[in-house]
Tab-separated table of C-alpha atoms in Angstrom:
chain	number	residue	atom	x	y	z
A	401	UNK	CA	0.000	0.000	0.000
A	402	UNK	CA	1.922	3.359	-1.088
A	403	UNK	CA	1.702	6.524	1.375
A	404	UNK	CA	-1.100	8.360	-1.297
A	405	UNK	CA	-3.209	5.375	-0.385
A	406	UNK	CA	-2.682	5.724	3.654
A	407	UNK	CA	-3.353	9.134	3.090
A	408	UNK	CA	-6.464	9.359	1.572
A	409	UNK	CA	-8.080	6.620	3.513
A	410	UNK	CA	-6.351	8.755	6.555
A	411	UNK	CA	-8.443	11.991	5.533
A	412	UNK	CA	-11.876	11.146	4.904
A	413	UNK	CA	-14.223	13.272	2.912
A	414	UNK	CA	-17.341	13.941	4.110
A	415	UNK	CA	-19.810	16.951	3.718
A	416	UNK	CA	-20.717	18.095	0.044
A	417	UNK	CA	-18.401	20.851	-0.118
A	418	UNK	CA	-15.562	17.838	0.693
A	419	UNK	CA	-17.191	15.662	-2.147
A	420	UNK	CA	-17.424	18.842	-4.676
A	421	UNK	CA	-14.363	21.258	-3.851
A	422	UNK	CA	-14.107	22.741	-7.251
A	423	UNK	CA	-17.476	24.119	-6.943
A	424	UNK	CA	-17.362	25.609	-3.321
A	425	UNK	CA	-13.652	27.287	-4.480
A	426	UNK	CA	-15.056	28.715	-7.627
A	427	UNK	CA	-18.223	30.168	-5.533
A	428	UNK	CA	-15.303	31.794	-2.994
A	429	UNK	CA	-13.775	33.336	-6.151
A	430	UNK	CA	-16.694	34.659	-7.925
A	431	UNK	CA	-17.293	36.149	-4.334
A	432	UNK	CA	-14.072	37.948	-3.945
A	433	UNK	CA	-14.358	38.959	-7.161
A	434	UNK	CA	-17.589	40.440	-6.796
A	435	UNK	CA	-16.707	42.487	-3.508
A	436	UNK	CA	-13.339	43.310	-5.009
A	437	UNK	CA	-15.353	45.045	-7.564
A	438	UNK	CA	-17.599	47.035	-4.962
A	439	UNK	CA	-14.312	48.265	-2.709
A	440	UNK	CA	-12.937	49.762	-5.839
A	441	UNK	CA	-15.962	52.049	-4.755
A	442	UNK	CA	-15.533	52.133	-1.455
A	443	UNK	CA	-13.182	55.236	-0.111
A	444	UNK	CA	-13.119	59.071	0.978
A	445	UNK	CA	-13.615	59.992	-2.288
A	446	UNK	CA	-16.991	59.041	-3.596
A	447	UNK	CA	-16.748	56.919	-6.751
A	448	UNK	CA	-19.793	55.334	-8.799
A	449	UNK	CA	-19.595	51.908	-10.093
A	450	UNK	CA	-20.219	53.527	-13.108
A	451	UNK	CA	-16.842	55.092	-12.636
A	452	UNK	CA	-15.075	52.160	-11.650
A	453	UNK	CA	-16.246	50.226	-14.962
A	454	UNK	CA	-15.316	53.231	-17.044
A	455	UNK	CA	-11.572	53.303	-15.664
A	456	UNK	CA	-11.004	49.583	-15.673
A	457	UNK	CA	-12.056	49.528	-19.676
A	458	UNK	CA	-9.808	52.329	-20.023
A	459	UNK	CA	-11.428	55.722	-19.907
A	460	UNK	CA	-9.113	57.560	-17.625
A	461	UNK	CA	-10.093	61.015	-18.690
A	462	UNK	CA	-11.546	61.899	-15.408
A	463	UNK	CA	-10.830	62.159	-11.772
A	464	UNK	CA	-11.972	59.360	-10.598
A	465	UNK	CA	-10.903	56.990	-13.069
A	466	UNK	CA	-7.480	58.328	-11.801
A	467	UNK	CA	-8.454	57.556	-8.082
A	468	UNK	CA	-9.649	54.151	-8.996
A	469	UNK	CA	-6.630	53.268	-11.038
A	470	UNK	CA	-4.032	55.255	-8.840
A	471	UNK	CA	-5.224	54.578	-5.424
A	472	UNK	CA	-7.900	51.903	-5.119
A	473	UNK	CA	-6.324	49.182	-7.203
A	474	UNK	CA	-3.539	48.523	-6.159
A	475	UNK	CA	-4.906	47.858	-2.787
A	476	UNK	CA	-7.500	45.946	-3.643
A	477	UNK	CA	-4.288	43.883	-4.936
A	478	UNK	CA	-2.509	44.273	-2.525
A	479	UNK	CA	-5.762	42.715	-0.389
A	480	UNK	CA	-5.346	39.308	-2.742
A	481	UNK	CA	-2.260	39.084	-2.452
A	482	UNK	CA	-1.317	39.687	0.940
A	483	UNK	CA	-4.093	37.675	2.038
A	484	UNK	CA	-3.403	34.594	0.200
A	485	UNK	CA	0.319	35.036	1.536
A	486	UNK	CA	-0.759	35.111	5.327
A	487	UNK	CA	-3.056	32.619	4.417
A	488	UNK	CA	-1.337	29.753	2.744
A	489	UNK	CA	1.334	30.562	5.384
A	490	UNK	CA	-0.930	30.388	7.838
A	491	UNK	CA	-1.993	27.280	6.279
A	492	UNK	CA	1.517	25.369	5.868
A	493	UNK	CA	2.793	26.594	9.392
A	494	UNK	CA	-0.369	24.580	11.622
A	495	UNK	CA	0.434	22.106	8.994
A	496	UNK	CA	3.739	21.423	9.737
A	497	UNK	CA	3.073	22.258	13.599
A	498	UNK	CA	-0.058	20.272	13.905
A	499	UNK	CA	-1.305	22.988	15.964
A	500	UNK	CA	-4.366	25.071	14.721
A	501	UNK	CA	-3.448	28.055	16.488
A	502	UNK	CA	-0.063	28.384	14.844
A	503	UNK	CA	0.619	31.211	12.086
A	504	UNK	CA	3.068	33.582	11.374
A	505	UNK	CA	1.867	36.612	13.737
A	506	UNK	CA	1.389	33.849	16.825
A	507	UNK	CA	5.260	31.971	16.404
A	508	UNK	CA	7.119	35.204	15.539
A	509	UNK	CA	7.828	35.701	12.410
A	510	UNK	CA	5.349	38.842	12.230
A	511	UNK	CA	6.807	40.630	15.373
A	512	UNK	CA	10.593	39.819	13.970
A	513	UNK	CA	9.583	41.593	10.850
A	514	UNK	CA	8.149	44.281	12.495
A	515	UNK	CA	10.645	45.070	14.674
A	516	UNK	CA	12.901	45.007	12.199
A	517	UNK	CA	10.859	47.517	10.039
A	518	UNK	CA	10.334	49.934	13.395
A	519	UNK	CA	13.914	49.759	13.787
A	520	UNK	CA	14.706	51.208	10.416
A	521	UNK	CA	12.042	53.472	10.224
A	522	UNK	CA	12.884	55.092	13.510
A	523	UNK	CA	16.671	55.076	12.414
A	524	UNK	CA	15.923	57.458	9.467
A	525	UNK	CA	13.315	60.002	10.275
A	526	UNK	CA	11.237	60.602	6.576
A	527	UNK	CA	12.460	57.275	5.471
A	528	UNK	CA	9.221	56.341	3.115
A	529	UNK	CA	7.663	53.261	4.040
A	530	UNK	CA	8.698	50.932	1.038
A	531	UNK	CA	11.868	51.618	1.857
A	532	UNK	CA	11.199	49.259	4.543
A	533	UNK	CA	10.528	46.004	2.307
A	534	UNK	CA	14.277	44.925	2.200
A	535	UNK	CA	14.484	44.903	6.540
A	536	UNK	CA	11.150	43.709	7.519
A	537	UNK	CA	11.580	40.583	5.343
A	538	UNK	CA	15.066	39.671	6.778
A	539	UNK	CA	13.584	40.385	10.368
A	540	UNK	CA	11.065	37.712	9.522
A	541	UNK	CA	13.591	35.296	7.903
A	542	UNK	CA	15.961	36.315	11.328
A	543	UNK	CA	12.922	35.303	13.536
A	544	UNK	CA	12.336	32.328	11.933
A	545	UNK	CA	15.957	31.152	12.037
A	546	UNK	CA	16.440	31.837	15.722
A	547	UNK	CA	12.987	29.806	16.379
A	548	UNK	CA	14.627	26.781	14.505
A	549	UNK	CA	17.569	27.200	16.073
A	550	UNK	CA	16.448	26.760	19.747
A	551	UNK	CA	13.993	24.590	18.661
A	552	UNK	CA	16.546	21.852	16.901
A	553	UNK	CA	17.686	19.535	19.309
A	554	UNK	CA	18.524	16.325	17.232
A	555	UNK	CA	15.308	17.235	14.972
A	556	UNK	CA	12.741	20.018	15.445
A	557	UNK	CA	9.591	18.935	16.913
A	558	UNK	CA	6.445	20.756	16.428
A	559	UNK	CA	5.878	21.016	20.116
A	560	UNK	CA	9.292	23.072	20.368
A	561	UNK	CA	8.780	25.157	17.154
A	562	UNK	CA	5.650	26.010	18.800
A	563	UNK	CA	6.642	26.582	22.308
A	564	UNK	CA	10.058	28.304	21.059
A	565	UNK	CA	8.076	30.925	18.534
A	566	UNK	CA	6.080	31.851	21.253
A	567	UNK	CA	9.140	33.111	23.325
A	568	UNK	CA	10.531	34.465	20.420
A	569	UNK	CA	7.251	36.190	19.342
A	570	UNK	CA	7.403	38.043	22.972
A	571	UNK	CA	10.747	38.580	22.998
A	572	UNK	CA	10.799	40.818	19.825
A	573	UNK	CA	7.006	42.558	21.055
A	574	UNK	CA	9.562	43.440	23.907
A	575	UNK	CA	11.677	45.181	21.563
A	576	UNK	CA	8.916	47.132	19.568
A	577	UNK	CA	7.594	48.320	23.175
A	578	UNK	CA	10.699	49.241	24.118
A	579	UNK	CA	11.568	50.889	20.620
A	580	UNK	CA	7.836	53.024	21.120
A	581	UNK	CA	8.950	54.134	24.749
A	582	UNK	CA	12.979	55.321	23.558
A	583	UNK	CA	11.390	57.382	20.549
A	584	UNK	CA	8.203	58.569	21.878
A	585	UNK	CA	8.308	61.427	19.264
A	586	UNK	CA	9.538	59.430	16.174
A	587	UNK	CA	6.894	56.582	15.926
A	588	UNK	CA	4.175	58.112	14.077
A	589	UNK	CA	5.165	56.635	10.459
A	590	UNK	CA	6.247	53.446	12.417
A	591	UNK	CA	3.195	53.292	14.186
A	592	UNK	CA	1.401	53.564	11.024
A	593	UNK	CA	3.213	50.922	9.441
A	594	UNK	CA	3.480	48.877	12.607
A	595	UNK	CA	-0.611	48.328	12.519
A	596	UNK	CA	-0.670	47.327	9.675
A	597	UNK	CA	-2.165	49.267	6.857
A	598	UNK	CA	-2.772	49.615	2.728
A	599	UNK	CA	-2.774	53.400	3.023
A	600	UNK	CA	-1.151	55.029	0.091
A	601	UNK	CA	0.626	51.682	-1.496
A	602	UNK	CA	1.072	51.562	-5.154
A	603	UNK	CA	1.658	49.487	-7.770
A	604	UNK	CA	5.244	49.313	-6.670
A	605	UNK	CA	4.067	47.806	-3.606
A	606	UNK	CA	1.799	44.888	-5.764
A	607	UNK	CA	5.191	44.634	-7.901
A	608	UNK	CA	7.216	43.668	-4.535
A	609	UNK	CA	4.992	41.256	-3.545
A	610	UNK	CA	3.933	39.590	-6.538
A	611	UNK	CA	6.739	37.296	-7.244
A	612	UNK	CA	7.125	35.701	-4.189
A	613	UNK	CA	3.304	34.601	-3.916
A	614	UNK	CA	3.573	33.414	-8.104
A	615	UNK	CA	6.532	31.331	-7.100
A	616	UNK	CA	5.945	29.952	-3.525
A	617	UNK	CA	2.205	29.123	-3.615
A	618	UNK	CA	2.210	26.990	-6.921
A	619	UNK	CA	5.336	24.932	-4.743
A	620	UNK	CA	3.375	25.020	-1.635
A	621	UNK	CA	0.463	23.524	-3.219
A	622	UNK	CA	2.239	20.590	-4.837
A	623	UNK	CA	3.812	20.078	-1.502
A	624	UNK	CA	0.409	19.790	-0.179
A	625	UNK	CA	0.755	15.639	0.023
A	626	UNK	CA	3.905	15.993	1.738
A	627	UNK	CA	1.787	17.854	4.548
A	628	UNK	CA	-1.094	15.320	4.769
A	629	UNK	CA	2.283	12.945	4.894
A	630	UNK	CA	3.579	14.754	7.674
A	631	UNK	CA	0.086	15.341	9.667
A	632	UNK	CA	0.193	11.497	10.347
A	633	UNK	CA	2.824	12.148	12.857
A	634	UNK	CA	6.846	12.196	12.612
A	635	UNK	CA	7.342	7.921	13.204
A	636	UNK	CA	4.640	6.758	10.545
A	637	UNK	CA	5.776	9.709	7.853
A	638	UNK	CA	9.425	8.283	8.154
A	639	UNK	CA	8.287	4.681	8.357
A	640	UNK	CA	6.273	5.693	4.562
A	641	UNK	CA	9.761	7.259	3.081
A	642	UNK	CA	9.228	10.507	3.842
A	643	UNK	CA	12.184	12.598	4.816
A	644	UNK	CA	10.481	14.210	7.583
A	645	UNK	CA	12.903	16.942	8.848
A	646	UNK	CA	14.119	17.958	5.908
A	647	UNK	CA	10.436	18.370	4.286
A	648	UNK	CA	9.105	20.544	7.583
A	649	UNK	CA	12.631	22.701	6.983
A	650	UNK	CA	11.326	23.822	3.175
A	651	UNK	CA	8.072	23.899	3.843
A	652	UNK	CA	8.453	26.345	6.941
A	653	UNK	CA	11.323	28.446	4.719
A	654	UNK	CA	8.145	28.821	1.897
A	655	UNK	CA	5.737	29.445	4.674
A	656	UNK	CA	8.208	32.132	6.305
A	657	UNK	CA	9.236	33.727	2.892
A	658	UNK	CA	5.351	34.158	1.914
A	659	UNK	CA	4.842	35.642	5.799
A	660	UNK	CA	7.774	38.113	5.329
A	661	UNK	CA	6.523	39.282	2.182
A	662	UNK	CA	3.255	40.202	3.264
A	663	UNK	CA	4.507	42.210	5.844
A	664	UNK	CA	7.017	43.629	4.256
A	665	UNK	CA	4.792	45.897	2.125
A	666	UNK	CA	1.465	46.087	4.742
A	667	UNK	CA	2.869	45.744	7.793
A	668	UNK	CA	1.893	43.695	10.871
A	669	UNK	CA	-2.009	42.477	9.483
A	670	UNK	CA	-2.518	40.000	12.271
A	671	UNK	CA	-4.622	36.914	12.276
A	672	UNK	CA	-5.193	36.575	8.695
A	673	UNK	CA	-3.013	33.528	8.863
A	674	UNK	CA	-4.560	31.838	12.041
A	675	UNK	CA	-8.451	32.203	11.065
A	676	UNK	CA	-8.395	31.717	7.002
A	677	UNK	CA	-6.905	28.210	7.493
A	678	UNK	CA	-8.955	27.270	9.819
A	679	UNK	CA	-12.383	27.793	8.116
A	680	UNK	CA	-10.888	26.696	4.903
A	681	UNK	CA	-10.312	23.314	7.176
A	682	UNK	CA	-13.971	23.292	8.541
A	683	UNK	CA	-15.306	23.596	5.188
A	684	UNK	CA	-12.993	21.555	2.684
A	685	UNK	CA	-11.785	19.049	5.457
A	686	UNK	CA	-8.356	18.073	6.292
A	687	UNK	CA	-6.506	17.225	2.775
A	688	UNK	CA	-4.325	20.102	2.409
A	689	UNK	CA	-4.271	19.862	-1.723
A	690	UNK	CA	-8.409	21.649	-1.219
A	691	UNK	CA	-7.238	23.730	2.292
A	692	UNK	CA	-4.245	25.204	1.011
A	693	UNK	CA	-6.130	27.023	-2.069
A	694	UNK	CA	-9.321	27.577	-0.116
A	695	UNK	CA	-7.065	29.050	3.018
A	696	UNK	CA	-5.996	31.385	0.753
A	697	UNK	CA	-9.164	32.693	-0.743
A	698	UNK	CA	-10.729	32.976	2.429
A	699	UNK	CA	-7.167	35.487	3.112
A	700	UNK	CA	-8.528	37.232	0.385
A	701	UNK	CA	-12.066	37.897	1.280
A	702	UNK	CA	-10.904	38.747	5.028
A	703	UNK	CA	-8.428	41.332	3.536
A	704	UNK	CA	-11.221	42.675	1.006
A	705	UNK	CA	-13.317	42.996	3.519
A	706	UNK	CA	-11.360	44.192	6.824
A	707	UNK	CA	-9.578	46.716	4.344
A	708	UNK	CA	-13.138	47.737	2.923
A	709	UNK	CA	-14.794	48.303	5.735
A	710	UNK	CA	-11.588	50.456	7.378
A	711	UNK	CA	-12.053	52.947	4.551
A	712	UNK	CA	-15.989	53.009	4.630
A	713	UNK	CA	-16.704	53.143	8.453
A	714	UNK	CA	-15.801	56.541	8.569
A	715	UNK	CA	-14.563	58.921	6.059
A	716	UNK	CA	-12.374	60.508	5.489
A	717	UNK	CA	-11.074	58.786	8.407
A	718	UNK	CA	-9.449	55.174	7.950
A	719	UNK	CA	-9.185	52.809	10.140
A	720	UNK	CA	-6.019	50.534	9.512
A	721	UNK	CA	-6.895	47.004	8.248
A	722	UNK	CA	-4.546	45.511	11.343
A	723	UNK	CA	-7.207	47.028	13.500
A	724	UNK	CA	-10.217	45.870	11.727
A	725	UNK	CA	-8.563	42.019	11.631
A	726	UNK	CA	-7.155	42.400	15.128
A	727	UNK	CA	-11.098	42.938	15.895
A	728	UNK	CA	-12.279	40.586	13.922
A	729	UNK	CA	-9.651	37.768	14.940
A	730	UNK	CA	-9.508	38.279	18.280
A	731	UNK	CA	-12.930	37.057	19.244
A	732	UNK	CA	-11.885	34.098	17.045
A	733	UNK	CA	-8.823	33.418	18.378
A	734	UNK	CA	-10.652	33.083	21.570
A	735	UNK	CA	-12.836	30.649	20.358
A	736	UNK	CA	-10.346	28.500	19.184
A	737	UNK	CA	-8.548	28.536	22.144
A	738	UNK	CA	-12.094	27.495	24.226
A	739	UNK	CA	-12.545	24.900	21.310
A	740	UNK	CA	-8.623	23.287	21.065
A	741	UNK	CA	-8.741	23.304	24.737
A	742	UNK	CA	-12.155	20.651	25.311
């Protein structure tokens, strides 16, 4: 009997959107597809729909095709693509961890990238925030090494990587507090990026970002078997051939590369990657080759719509879209804690 075999009769399928997939992920895209549509609308500025159709067929002519092209899209981009980054990372992490309250804001690689940014931005006063990309990914990378590190003792469990990323995730919210109390009138464009936020990002920003999900996510998903693989624990996915450290090291270096680029050009969104995998597991099952993709358009809607509903609460105020996730996740995040914890 091969390991395929094990696996599938491991991870059962049961309700209809288990039996159908294709269907249920093709209704998720329409859907973000749909309300990425409507938040092209959706901003201090009022624009018609009318508008928005007009600028995406070309007609730039007018003001607010120019908002909608200049301003709106790229965020609305930036929404899918940072979202299916947290996601999928999200995704591959409580994967790898077995642990669904693992992702990258909960086992540091978030806070590592933060700090990292906060240090830089409050080392050069003005410094504009994509200037920031380059430092906030190797403070992600940097956190995730030092978690494997003191994790690795003859093998890295998941029990340590979790355990470990906690510390480390505390340790480096240390340093950002500490960092806010030392500059106390330097932080405002550090703040700003520190919540996490899509204000004024361009296409530059979508540029930045874009490889790293074309390139990782395609490899992540064909990986997906080697995660089912590893979910049966570490003794039976050696016993069935599978290399089992070295396939948890690559597939936490994608998940940590796909982390470090989302933050790197939004910030510190938080829970994006602990709640989107998690309902994409409730609704497609366990079989990561259906939660992977679906983790990641569920990313998307939550981004669409915490990002959405930051610029439409109250304009011309925005609220940043960490805020409107930390809000929304937080409830969550108690709820899985209640629910892991029975």
């Amino acid at each position: 009997m091969t390991s395929t075999t094990i696996v599938a009769q491991y991870v059962r399928r049961t309700t209809l959107a288990q039996r159908h997939p294709k269907v249920l992920m093709g209704s998720l895209g329409a859907l973000a597809v749909v309300l990425s549509f409507y938040s092209l609308s959706v901003g201090a500025t009022e624009v018609s729909m009318g508008d928005v159709f007009n600028a995406l067929v070309g007609d730039t002519t007018d003001q607010a095709a120019r908002i909608v092209l200049d301003f709106q899209l790229p965020r609305v981009l930036l929404c899918w693509l940072v979202g299916i980054a947290l996601a999928v990372s999200g995704g591959v992490m409580q994967g790898v961890i077995r642990n669904p309250l693992a992702a990258p804001d909960v086992i540091g690689v978030t806070k590592g990238a933060g700090f990292a940014g906060m240090l830089l931005l409050l080392a050069i006063p003005g410094l504009p925030v994509f200037a920031v990309v380059p430092a906030a990914f190797a403070g992600g990378l940097g956190a995730a090494a030092l978690v494997y590190l003191f994790a690795y003792r003859r093998g890295a469990t998941p029990v340590r990587i979790a355990l470990v990323g906690i510390a480390v995730s505390a340790a480096f919210e240390a340093g950002i507090r500490f960092l806010l109390v030392r500059n106390p009138l330097d932080v405002s464009a550090a703040l700003i990026w520190l919540t996490g936020s899509l204000f004024g990002r361009s296409m530059s920003s979508v540029l930045e970002i874009l490889p790293w999900v074309l390139v990782l996510v395609p490899l992540i998903v064909i990986w997906s078997r080697k995660l089912d693989v590893l979910g049966l624990g570490d003794d039976l996915a050696a016993g069935l051939g599978e290399p089992v450290e070295k396939t948890r090291r690559m597939l936490l270096l994608f998940a940590v590369a796909l982390a470090a680029s989302a933050v790197a050009v939004s910030g510190t969104i938080g829970f994006i990657g602990l709640i989107a995998p998690h309902m994409a597991r409730r609704v497609f099952g366990g079989r990561h080759l259906a939660s992977i993709p679906a983790a990641g358009l569920f990313g998307v809607l939550l981004m669409l719509f915490a990002d959405m509903l930051g610029r439409g609460l109250a304009p011309p105020l925005e609220i940043p879209t960490g805020l409107v996730t930390a809000v929304i996740g937080g409830p969550y995040f108690l709820y899985l804690l209640v629910k892991t914890g029975k």
